[in-house]
Structures are given as structure tokens and as C-alpha cells.
Short mmCIF file of C-alpha atoms and ligand atoms in Angstrom, two decimals:
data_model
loop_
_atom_site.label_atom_id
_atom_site.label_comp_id
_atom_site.label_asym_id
_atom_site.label_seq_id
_atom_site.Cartn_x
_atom_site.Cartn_y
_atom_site.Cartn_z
CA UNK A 725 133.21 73.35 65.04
CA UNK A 726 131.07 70.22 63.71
CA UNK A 727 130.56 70.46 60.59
CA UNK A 728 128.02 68.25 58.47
CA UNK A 729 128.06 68.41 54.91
CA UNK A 730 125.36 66.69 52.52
CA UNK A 731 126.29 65.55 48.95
CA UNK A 732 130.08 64.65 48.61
CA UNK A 733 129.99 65.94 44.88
CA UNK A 734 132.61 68.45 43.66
CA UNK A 735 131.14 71.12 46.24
CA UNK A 736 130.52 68.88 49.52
CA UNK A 737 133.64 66.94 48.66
CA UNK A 738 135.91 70.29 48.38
CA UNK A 739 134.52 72.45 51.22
CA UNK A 740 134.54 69.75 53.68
CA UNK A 741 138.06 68.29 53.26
CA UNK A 742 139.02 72.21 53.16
CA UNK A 743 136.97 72.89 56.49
CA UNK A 744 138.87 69.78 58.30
CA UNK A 745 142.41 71.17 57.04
CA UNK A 746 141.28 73.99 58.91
CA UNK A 747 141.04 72.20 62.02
CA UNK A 748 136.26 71.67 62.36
CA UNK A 749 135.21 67.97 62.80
CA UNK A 750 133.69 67.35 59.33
CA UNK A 751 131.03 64.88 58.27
CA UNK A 752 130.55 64.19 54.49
CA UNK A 753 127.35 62.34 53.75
CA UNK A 754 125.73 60.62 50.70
CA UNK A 755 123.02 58.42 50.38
CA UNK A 756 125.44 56.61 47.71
CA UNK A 757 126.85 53.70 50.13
CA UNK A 758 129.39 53.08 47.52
CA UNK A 759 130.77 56.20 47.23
CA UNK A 760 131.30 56.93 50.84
CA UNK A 761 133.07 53.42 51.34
CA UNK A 762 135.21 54.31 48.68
CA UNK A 763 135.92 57.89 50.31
CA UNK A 764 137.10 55.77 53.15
CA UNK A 765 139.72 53.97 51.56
CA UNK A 766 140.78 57.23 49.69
CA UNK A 767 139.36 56.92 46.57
CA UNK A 768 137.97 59.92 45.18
CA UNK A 769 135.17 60.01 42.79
CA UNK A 770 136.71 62.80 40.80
CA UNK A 771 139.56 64.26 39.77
CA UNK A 772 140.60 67.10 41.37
CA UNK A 773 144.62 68.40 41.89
CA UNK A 774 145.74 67.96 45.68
CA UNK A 775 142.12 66.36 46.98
CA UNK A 776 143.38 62.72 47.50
CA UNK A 777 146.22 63.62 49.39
CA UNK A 778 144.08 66.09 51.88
CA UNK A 779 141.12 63.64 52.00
CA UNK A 780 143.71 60.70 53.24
CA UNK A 781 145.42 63.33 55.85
CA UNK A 782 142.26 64.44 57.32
CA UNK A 783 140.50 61.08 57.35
CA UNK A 784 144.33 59.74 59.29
CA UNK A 785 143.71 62.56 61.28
CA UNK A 786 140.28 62.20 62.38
CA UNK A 787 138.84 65.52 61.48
CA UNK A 788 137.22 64.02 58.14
CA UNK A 789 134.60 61.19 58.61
CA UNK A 790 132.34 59.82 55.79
CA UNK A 791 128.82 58.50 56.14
CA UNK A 792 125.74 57.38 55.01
CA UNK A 793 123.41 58.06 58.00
CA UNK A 794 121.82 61.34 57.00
CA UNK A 795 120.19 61.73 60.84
CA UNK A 796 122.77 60.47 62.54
CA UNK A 797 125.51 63.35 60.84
CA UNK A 798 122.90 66.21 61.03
CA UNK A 799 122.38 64.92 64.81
CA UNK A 800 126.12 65.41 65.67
CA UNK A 801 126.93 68.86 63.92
CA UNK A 802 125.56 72.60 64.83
CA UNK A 803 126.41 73.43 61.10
CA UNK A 804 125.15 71.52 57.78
CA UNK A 805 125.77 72.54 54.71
CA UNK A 806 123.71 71.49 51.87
CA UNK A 807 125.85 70.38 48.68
CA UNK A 808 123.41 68.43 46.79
CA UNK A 809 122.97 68.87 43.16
CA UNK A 810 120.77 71.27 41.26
CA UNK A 811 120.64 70.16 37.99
CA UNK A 812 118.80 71.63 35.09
CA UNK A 813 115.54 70.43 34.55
CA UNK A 814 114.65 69.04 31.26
CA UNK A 815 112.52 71.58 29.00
CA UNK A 816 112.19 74.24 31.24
CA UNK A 817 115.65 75.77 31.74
CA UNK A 818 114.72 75.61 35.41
CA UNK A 819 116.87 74.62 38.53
CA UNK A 820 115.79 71.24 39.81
CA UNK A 821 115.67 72.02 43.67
CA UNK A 822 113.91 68.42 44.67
CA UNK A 823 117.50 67.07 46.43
CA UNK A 824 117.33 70.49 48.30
CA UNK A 825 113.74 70.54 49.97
CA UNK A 826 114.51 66.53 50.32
CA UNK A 827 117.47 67.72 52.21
CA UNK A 828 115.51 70.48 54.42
CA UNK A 829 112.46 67.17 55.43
CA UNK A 830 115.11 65.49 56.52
CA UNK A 831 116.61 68.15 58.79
CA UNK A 832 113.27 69.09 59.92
CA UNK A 833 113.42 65.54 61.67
CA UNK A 834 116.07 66.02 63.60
CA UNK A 835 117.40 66.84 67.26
CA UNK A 836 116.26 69.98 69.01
CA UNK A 837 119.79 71.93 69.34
CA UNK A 838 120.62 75.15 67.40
CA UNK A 839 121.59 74.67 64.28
CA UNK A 840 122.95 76.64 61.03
CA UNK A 841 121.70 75.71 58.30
CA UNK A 842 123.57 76.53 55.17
CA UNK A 843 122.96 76.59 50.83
CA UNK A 844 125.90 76.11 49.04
CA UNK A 845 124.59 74.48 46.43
CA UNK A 846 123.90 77.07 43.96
CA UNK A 847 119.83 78.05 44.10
CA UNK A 848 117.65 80.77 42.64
CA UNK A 849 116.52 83.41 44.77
CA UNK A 850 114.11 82.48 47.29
CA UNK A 851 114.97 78.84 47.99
CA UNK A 852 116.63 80.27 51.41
CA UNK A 853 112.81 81.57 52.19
CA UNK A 854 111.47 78.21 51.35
CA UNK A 855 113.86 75.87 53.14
CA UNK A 856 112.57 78.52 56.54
CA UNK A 857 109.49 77.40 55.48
CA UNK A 858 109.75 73.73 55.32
CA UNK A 859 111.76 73.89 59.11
CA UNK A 860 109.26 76.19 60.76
CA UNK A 861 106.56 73.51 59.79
CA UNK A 862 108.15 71.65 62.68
CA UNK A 863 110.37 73.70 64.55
CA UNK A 864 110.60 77.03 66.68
CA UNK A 865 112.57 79.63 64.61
CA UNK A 866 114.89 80.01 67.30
CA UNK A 867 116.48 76.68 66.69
CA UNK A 868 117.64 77.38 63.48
CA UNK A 869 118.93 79.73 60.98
CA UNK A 870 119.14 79.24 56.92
CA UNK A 871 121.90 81.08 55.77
CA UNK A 872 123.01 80.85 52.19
CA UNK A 873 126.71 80.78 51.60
CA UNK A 874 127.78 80.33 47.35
CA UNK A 875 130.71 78.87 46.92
CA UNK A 876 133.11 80.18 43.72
CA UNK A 877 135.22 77.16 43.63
CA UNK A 878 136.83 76.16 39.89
CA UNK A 879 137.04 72.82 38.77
CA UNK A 880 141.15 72.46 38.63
CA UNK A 881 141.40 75.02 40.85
CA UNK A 882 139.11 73.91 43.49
CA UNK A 883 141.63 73.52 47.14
CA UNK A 884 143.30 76.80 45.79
CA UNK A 885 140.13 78.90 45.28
CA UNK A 886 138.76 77.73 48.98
CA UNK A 887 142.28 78.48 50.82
CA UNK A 888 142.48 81.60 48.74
CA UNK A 889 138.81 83.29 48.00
CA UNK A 890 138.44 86.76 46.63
CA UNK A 891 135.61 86.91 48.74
CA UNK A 892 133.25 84.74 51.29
CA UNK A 893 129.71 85.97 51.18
CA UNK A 894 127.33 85.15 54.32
CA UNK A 895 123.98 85.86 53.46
CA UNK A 896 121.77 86.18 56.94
CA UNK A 897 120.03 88.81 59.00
CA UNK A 898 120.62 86.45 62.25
CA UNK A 899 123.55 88.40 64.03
CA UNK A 900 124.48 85.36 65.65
CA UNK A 901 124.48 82.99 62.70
CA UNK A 902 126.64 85.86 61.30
CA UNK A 903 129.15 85.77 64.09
CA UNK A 904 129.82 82.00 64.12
CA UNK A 905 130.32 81.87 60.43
CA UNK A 906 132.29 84.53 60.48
CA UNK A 907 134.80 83.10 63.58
CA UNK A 908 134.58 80.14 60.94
CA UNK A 909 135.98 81.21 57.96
CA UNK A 910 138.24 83.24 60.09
CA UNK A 911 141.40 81.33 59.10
CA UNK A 912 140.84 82.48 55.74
CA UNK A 913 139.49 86.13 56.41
CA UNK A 914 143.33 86.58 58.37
CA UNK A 915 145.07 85.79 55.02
CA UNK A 916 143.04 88.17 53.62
CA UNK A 917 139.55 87.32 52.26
CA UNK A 918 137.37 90.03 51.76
CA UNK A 919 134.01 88.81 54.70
CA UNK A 920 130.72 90.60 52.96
CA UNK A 921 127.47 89.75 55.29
CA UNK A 922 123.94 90.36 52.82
CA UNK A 923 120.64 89.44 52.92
CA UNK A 924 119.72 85.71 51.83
CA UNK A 925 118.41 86.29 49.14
CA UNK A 926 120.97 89.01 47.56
CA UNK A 927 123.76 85.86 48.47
CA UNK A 928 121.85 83.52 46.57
CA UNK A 929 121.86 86.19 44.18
CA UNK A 930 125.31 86.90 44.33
CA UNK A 931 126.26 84.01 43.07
CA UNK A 932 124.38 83.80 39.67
CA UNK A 933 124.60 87.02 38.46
CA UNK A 934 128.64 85.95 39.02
CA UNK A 935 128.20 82.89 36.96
CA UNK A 936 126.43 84.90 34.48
CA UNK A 937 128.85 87.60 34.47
CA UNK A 938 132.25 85.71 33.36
CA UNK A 939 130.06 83.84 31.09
CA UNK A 940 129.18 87.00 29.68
CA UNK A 941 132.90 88.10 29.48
CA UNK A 942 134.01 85.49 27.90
CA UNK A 943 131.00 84.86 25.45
CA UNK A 944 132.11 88.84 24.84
CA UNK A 945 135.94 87.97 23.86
CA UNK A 946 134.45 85.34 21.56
CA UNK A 947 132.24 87.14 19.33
CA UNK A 948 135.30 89.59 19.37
CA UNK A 949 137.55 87.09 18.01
CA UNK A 950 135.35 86.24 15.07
CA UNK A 951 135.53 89.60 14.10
CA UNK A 952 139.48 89.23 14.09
CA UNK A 953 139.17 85.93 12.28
CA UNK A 954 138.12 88.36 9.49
CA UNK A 955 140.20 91.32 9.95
CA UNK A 956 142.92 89.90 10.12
CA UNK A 957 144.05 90.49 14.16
CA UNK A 958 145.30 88.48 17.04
CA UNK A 959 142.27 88.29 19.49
CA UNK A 960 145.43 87.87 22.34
CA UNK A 961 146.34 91.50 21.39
CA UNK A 962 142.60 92.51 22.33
CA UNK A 963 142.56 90.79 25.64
CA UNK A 964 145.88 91.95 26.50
CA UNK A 965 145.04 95.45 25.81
CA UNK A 966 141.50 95.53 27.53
CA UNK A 967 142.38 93.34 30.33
CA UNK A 968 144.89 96.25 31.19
CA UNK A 969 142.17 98.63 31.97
CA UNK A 970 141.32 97.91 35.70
CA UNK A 971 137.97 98.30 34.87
CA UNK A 972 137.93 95.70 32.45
CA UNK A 973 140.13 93.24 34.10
CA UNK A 974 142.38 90.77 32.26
CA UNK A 975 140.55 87.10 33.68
CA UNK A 976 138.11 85.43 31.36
CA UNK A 977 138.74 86.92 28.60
CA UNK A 978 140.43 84.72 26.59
CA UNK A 979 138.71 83.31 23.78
CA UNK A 980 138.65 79.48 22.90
CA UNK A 981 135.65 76.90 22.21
CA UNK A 982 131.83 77.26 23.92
CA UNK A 983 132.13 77.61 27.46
CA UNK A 984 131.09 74.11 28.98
CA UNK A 985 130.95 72.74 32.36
CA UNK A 986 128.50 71.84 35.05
CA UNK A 987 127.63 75.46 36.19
CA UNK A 988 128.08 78.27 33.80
CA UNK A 989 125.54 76.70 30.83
CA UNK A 990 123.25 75.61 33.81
CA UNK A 991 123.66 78.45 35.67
CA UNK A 992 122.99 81.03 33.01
CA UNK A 993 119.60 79.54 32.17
CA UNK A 994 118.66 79.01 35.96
CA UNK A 995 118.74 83.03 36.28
CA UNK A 996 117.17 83.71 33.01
CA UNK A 997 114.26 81.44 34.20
CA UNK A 998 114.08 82.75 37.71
CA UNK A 999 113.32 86.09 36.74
CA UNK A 1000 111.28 85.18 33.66
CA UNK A 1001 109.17 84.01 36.87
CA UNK A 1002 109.51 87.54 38.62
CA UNK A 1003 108.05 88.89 34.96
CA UNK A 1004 112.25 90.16 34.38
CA UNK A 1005 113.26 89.24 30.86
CA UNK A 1006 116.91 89.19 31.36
CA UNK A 1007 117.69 90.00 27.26
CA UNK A 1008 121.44 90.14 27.94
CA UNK A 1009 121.86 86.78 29.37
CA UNK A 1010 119.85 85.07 27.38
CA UNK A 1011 121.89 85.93 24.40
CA UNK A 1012 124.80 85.17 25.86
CA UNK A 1013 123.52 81.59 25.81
CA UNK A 1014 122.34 81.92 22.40
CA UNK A 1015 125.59 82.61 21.19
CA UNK A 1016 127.42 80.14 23.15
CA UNK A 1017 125.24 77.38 21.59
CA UNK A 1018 126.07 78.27 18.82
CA UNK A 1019 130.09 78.86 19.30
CA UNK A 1020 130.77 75.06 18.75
CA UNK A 1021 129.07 74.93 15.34
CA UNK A 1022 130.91 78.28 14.13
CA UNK A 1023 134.25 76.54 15.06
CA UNK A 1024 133.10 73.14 13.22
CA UNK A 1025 132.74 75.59 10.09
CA UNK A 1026 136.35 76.63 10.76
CA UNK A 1027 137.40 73.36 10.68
CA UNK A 1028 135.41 72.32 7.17
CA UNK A 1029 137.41 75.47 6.17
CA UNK A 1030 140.74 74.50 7.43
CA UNK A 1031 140.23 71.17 5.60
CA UNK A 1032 139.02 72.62 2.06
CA UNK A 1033 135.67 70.81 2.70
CA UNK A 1034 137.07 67.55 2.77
CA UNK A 1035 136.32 66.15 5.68
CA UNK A 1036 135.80 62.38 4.81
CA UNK A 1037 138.48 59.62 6.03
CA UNK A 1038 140.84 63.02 7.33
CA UNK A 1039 142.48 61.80 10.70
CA UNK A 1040 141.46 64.55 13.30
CA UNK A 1041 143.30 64.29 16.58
CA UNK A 1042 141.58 65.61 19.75
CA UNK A 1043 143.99 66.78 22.46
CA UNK A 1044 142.02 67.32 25.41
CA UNK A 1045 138.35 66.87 25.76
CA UNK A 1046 137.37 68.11 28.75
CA UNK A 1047 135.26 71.34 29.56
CA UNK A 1048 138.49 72.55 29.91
CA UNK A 1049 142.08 71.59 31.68
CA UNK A 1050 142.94 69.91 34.67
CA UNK A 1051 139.76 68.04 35.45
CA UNK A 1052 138.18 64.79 34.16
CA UNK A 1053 134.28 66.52 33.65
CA UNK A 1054 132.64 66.04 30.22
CA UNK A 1055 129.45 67.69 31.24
CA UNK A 1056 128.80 70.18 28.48
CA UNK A 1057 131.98 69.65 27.24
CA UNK A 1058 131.87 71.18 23.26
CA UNK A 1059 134.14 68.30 21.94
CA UNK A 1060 130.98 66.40 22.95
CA UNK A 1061 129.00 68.43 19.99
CA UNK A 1062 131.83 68.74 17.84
CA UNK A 1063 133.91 65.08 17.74
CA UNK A 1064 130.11 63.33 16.86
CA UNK A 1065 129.53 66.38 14.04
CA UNK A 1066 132.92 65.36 12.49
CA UNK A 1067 132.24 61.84 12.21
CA UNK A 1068 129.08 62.03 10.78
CA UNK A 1069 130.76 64.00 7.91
CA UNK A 1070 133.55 60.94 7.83
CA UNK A 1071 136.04 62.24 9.63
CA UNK A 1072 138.41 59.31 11.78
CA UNK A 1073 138.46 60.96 15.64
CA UNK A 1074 141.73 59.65 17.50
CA UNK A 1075 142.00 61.36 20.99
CA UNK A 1076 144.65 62.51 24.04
CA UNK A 1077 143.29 63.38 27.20
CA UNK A 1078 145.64 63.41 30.45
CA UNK A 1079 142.35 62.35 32.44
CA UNK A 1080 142.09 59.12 30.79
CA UNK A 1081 139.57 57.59 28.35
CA UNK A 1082 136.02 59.08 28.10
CA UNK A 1083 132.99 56.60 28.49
CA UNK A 1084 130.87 59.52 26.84
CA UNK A 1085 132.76 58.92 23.46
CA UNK A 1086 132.59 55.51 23.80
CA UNK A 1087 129.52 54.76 22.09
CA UNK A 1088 131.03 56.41 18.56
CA UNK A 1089 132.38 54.32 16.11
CA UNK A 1090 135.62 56.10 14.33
CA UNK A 1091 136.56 57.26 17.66
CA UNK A 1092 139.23 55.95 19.37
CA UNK A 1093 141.73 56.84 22.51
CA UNK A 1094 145.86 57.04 22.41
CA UNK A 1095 147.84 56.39 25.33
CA UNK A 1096 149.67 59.80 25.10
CA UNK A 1097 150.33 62.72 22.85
CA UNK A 1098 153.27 61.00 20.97
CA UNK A 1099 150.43 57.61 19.34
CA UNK A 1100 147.68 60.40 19.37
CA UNK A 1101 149.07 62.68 17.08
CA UNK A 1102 151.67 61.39 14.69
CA UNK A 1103 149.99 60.22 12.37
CA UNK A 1104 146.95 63.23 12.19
CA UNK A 1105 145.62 65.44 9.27
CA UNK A 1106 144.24 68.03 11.79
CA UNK A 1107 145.18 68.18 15.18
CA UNK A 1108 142.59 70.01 17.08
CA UNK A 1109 144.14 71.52 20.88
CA UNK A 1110 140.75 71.48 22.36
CA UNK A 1111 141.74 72.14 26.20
CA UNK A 1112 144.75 74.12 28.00
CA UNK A 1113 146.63 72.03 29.89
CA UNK A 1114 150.39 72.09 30.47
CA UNK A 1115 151.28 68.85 28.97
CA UNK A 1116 150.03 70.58 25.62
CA UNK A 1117 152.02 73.44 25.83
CA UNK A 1118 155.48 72.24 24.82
CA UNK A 1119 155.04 69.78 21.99
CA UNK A 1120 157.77 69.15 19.21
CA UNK A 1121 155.37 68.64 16.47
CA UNK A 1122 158.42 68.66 13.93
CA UNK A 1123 160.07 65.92 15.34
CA UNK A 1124 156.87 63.84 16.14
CA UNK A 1125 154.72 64.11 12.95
CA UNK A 1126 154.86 61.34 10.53
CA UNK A 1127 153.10 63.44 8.15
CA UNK A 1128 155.01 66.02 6.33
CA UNK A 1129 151.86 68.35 5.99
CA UNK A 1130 149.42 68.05 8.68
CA UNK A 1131 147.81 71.02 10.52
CA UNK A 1132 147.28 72.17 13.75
CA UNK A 1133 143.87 73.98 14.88
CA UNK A 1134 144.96 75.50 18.31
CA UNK A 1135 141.71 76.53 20.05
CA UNK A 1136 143.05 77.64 23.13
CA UNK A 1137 145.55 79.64 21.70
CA UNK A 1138 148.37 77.86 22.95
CA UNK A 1139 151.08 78.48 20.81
CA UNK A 1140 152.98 80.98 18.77
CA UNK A 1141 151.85 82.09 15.47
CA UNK A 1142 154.89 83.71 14.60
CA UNK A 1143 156.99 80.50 15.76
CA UNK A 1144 154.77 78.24 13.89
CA UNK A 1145 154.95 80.25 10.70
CA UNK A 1146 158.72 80.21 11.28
CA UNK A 1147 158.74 76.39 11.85
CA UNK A 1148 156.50 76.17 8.92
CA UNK A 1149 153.82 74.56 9.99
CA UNK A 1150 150.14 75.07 8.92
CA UNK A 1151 148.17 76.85 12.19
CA UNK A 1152 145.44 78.19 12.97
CA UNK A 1153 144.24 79.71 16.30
CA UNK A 1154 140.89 81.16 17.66
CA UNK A 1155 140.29 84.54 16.67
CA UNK A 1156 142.98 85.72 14.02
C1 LIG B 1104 132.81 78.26 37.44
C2 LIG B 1104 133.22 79.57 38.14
O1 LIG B 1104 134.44 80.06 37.59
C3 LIG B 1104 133.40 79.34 39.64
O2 LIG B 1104 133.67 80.58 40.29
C4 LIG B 1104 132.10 78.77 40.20
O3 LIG B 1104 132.20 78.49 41.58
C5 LIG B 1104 131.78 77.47 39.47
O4 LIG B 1104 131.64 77.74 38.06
C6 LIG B 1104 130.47 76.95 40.03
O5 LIG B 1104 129.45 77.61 39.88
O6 LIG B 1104 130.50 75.94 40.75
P1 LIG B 1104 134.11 76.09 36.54
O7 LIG B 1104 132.82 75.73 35.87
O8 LIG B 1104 134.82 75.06 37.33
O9 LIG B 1104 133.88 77.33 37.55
O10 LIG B 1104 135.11 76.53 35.40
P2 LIG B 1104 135.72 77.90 34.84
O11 LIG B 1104 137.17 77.90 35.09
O12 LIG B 1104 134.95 79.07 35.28
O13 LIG B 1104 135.48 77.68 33.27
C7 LIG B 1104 134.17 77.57 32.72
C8 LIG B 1104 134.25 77.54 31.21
O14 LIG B 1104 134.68 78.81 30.70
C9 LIG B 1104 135.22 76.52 30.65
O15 LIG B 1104 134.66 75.90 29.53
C10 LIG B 1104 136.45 77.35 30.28
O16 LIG B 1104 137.23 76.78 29.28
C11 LIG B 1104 135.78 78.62 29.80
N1 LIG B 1104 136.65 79.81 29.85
C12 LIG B 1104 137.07 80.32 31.03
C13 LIG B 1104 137.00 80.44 28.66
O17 LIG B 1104 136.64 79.99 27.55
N2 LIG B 1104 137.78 81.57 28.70
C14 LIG B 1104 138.21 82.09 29.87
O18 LIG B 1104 138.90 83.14 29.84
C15 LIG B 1104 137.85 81.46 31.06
#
């Protein structure tokens, strides 16, 4: 099939390399020039486990192609997804949907052949009913279809979660929009993705009240854990034994810093505001996001704590500083609200991250990057594990320290508290 996807950010980028593996002819487009002549040569604006090497297959192969020329690619394909941003609008908590209706003008120019068109960009209830709206300005119904289709894609985990969904939801009442998306995702349907067909707007839907939910669960496992912190339990032991009950489920629910990221924090007030408009005052969500703003500031107290109060000229490492493993995205990231709370209290920030230096932290004086794990935490007072990933999980503190007492603040969890008490070394973890 032709496929035309707009907006080659994290979603665009993913789904469309994924949809050429599977064999469709796939346009990405971006009004960024740059950016698509970089995608040419293989160079990938983020970081993302397994993309380049799929990108440079499928471009060699001919089933990816990159472009600039919005009417030209929607011209060429009978599906187009739209994968432009919806970022939250200052003030209001509200989703900013101008890329999207910019988007639908655009496709309302062009050629008269059927066409699908497709949300995947996540959007509040309703948009699907306004894009219709926009199109049938210019067009007969009968030559096209808006269809939302949410994506659940991780950040990390991005080529996995497409090849291997839990579910694909199609949100349409047009039988035959149903029945070509449905031959398309076929591939993945035959290794066994659950296919659920809804109405638009319960799709668009869908996909929130998801977001919402497993930041929800974990915002739940982290208001548990302070409760450990003073009762003396392992949080890990509370996970383990809810996450057995099949009702409960063992994913997201471990505890660790404030949820960050470009979608949960900006998804959770989207909702909230969305049906604050429909006169809904959704009470539970809202303090869900109430207490994940204030999760970074409740660790920062942990770590005046750890430190007696003395948090002038201490050496605090950073490893990892991320939103979370195994990407390079700083968007609501809570080292960014903890590393410039630290300094302001004189604290010297040295950092580790496997994705490089950080241009965000670059404007902080008494913060500074290490090359790897061995410079960035040798010589450390505190060393704070702020992110999960595997190159953390293994380190011989003992042999690396300079410092004979130093202290490790592991908010991921990481570790063993029984080995570390057995090694002797000061730790602390999240939630006991
Ligand atoms: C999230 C959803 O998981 C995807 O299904 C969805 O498609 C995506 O948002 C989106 O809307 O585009 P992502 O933001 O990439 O994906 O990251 P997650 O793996 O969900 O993690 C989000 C945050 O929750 C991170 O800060 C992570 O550290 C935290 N987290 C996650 C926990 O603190 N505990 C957990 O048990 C799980």
C-alpha cells in the first residue's frame, strides 16, 4: 500500500520505517528541509535502539522515501497518517491541535482519489469530527475517511512495541476504511495482535484514558513507597506481591522519580482539560498530576536527608538523566527540576549519561559531563542512579570509588540492599 506519513518525529519516524519493513511504499514528510536531507543520508534525529539500521535498509530498498513536498506525498499515497506534534499549550493545560487542522487544509487541497485519512498523533476527543469537517468544506464524503488510529509506542522500546502490539485499535464506522486497515496491519494481527474496530471518537479516547491509566499506576506505587520509606519495607516486595494478582498486573508499578517524558505529563492534563470542557471534572487524574509534581521535590528532601543538610560544595554524581533509559529525551525529565534545585543549595553536579551530553544542562554553572561511569563517579559524595539502564546495573563501586565513604541514592532501585549492606556501603533506594 502507499503510505504517506506527516511529521517524521518519534511517531511518523517509527510507524513509517515499521510500515516499509512490512513491505507498503512509505513517504515520511516534514516541512524541516534539514531534517529530511539528513534522513536521507541516515542520520536520525533521535535516538532510538534498531531505527538507523531499518531506516538505511528500507531507504536501500526503496520502500522508505523522505520528503519535503507535503502535496506532492499526499498526491501519491491512498493512506496518510498524521504524526505531527500536539504539544501542550502554555497556561491552559490544553492540547495544541494547530499542526493538525494545518495538516487537514493541506489535504483538503489535494487530488480527487479515495483516501484514508488517519490521527496518530495523540488528540482529544472530537478532533476526528473536526478534521471531517475541515475536508467536507471541499470535498464529497465519499472520497475520504478520517479514521483515528493511537499509537502505544515507548520511547526505547519503540520498533519492538510496533512489531509486537498488545493491541491495534481502528477507530471508524466506514466498513471499508475498516477492511483496508485491517488487511494492513495484517502482518502483525497473524503474530498475534489483538484487531479492536471502535468508534472515532472512543479510539481517540482509547488512547488517553491509557496514558492516564499507567500514569495513575505508577503515581499509585509511588505514594506507596513513601509510606515504606517510613515503615520500614521494601516497596519491590509490594510490587512483586500485587503485580501477581492478574488483576493488578505486575508492569508500571515500580516506583522511582516523577514520571517524565513527552506524553504521560502532557497527556494527563490534555484529558483533564478535555472534559473540564464537556463540564467532567476528572478528580482522579488530576491528582495524579498533583502528586507527580510534586514527586521530584519529595525526593530532593530525601536527598537533604541523606546528606545531613549539608548540601554545599558535596559532589553529587548524576547517572542518567533522561526521562528514563535507553533514549536521549529530556522533555520533562525530573533531573531537569532536581540537578538546578541542588545547585542552588551549593551542591557541585558531575553527570553520566550513555546518550551523550545534555544541551538542557548546559546553561548551569557547577554542572559538568564525564565521559563514562568510571571519571563520573569516583570521586562523588552522593551518587544519585537517576535512570535504569543496563550499563548501570553492574558497577564495582568498591573498586572504583576514591572516596572511602561516599553514598549511593539508587532511585530506580537497581541494586541490592542486602548486598550493599554486606559490601558496606551507604544506600539508599526509593521506597524503603
Ligand atoms: C508512554 C506509553 O507507555 C506508551 O504506550 C505511549 O505510546 C507513549 O507514552 C505515547 O503516548 O506516545 P513513553 O513516554 O515512551 O511511553 O515512556 P514509558 O515507558 O511509558 O515511561 C514514562 C515514564 O514513566 C518514565 O518517566 C518512566 O521512568 C516512568 N515509569 C514507567 C515509572 O516510573 N515506573 C514504571 O513502572 C514505568
Amino acid at each position: 500500500m502507499k503510505l504517506c506519513m506527516i511529521g517524521t518525529g518519534y511517531v511518523g519516524l517509527v510507524s513509517g520505517v515499521c510500515f516499509a519493513d512490512l513491505g507498503n511504499d512509505v513517504i515520511c514528510v516534514d516541512k524541516n528541509n534539514e531534517k529530511i536531507e539528513k534522513l536521507k543520508k541516515g542520520i536520525i534525529p533521535i535516538y532510538e535502539p534498531g531505527l538507523e539500521e531499518l531506516v538505511k535498509k528500507n531507504f536501500k530498498n526503496k520502500k522508505l522515501f523522505f520528503s519535503s513536498n507535503l502535496q506532492e506525498s499526499i498526491n501519491k499515497s491512498d493512506i496518510i497518517f498524521i504524526c505531527v506534534g500536539t504539544p501542550t499549550k502554555k497556561n491552559s493545560g490544553e492540547a495544541d491541535l494547530s499542526q493538525v487542522y494545518d495538516v487537514a487544509k493541506e489535504i483538503k487541497k489535494s487530488s480527487s482519489r479515495f483516501k484514508i485519512i488517519i490521527t496518530k498523533s495523540t488528540v482529544p476527543v472530537t478532533t476526528g469530527d473536526k478534521i471531517e469537517k475541515i475536508l467536507s468544506k471541499k470535498k464529497s464524503k465519499k472520497l475520504f475517511s478520517v479514521v483515528s488510529n493511537p499509537e502505544f509506542l515507548r520511547e526505547g522500546e519503540a520498533i519492538r512495541d510496533f512489531s509486537y502490539p498488545d493491541r491495534i485499535v481502528i477507530g471508524t464506522n466506514d466498513l471499508r476504511s475498516n477492511r483496508i486497515l485491517k488487511n494492513l496491519y495484517m502482518p502483525l494481527i497473524s503474530k498475534g495482535a489483538k484487531y479492536i474496530n471502535t468508534s472515532r471518537r472512543a479510539a481517540e479516547l482509547i488512547k488517553y484514558a491509557s496514558n492516564a491509566f499507567l500514569a495513575t499506576k505508577i503515581t499509585f506505587i509511588n505514594e506507596i513507597a513513601n509510606l515504606c520509606e517510613k515503615t520500614n519495607i521494601n516497596v519491590e516486595d509490594i510490587s512483586i506481591g500485587m503485580g501477581l494478582d492478574k488483576r493488578i498486573g505486575s508492569r508500571f508499578l515500580r516506583a522511582g522519580p516523577a514520571y517524565g517524558g513527552s506524553c504521560f505529563p502532557k497527556d494527563t492534563k490534555a484529558i483533564t482539560k478535555t472534559a473540564d470542557d464537556f463540564k467532567i471534572n476528572l478528580t482522579l487524574i488530576k491528582s495524579v498530576i498533583k502528586s507527580n509534581e510534586n514527586r521530584s521535590l519529595l525526593l530532593l528532601k530525601r536527598v537533604f536527608r541523606i546528606l545531613n543538610g549539608k548540601v554545599k560544595n558535596k559532589k553529587i554524581c548524576f547517572l542518567g538523566v533522561t526521562f528514563k533509559a535507553n533514549t536521549d529525551d529530556m522533555r520533562d525529565s525530573s533531573s531537569l527540576i532536581m540537578i538546578p534545585s541542588l545547585i542552588k543549595r551549593g551542591a557541585i553536579i558531575n553527570y553520566y549519561d550513555p546518550t551523550g551530553k545534555k544541551q538542557e544542562l548546559n546553561k548551569y554553572k557547577n554542572v559538568s559531563f564525564s565521559k563514562d561511569i568510571k571519571s563520573a563517579i569516583s570521586k562523588a559524595d552522593l551518587i544519585i542512579i537517576h535512570t535504569e539502564w543496563n550499563d548501570f546495573k553492574s558497577i564495582n563501586f568498591k573498586s572504583i570509588m576514591k572516596k572511602k565513604r561516599f553514598i549511593i541514592y539508587d532511585m530506580r532501585n537497581i541494586y541490592s540492599r542486602m548486598k550493599m549492606k554486606k559490601d558496606n556501603i551507604k544506600y539508599y533506594g526509593v521506597g524503603g
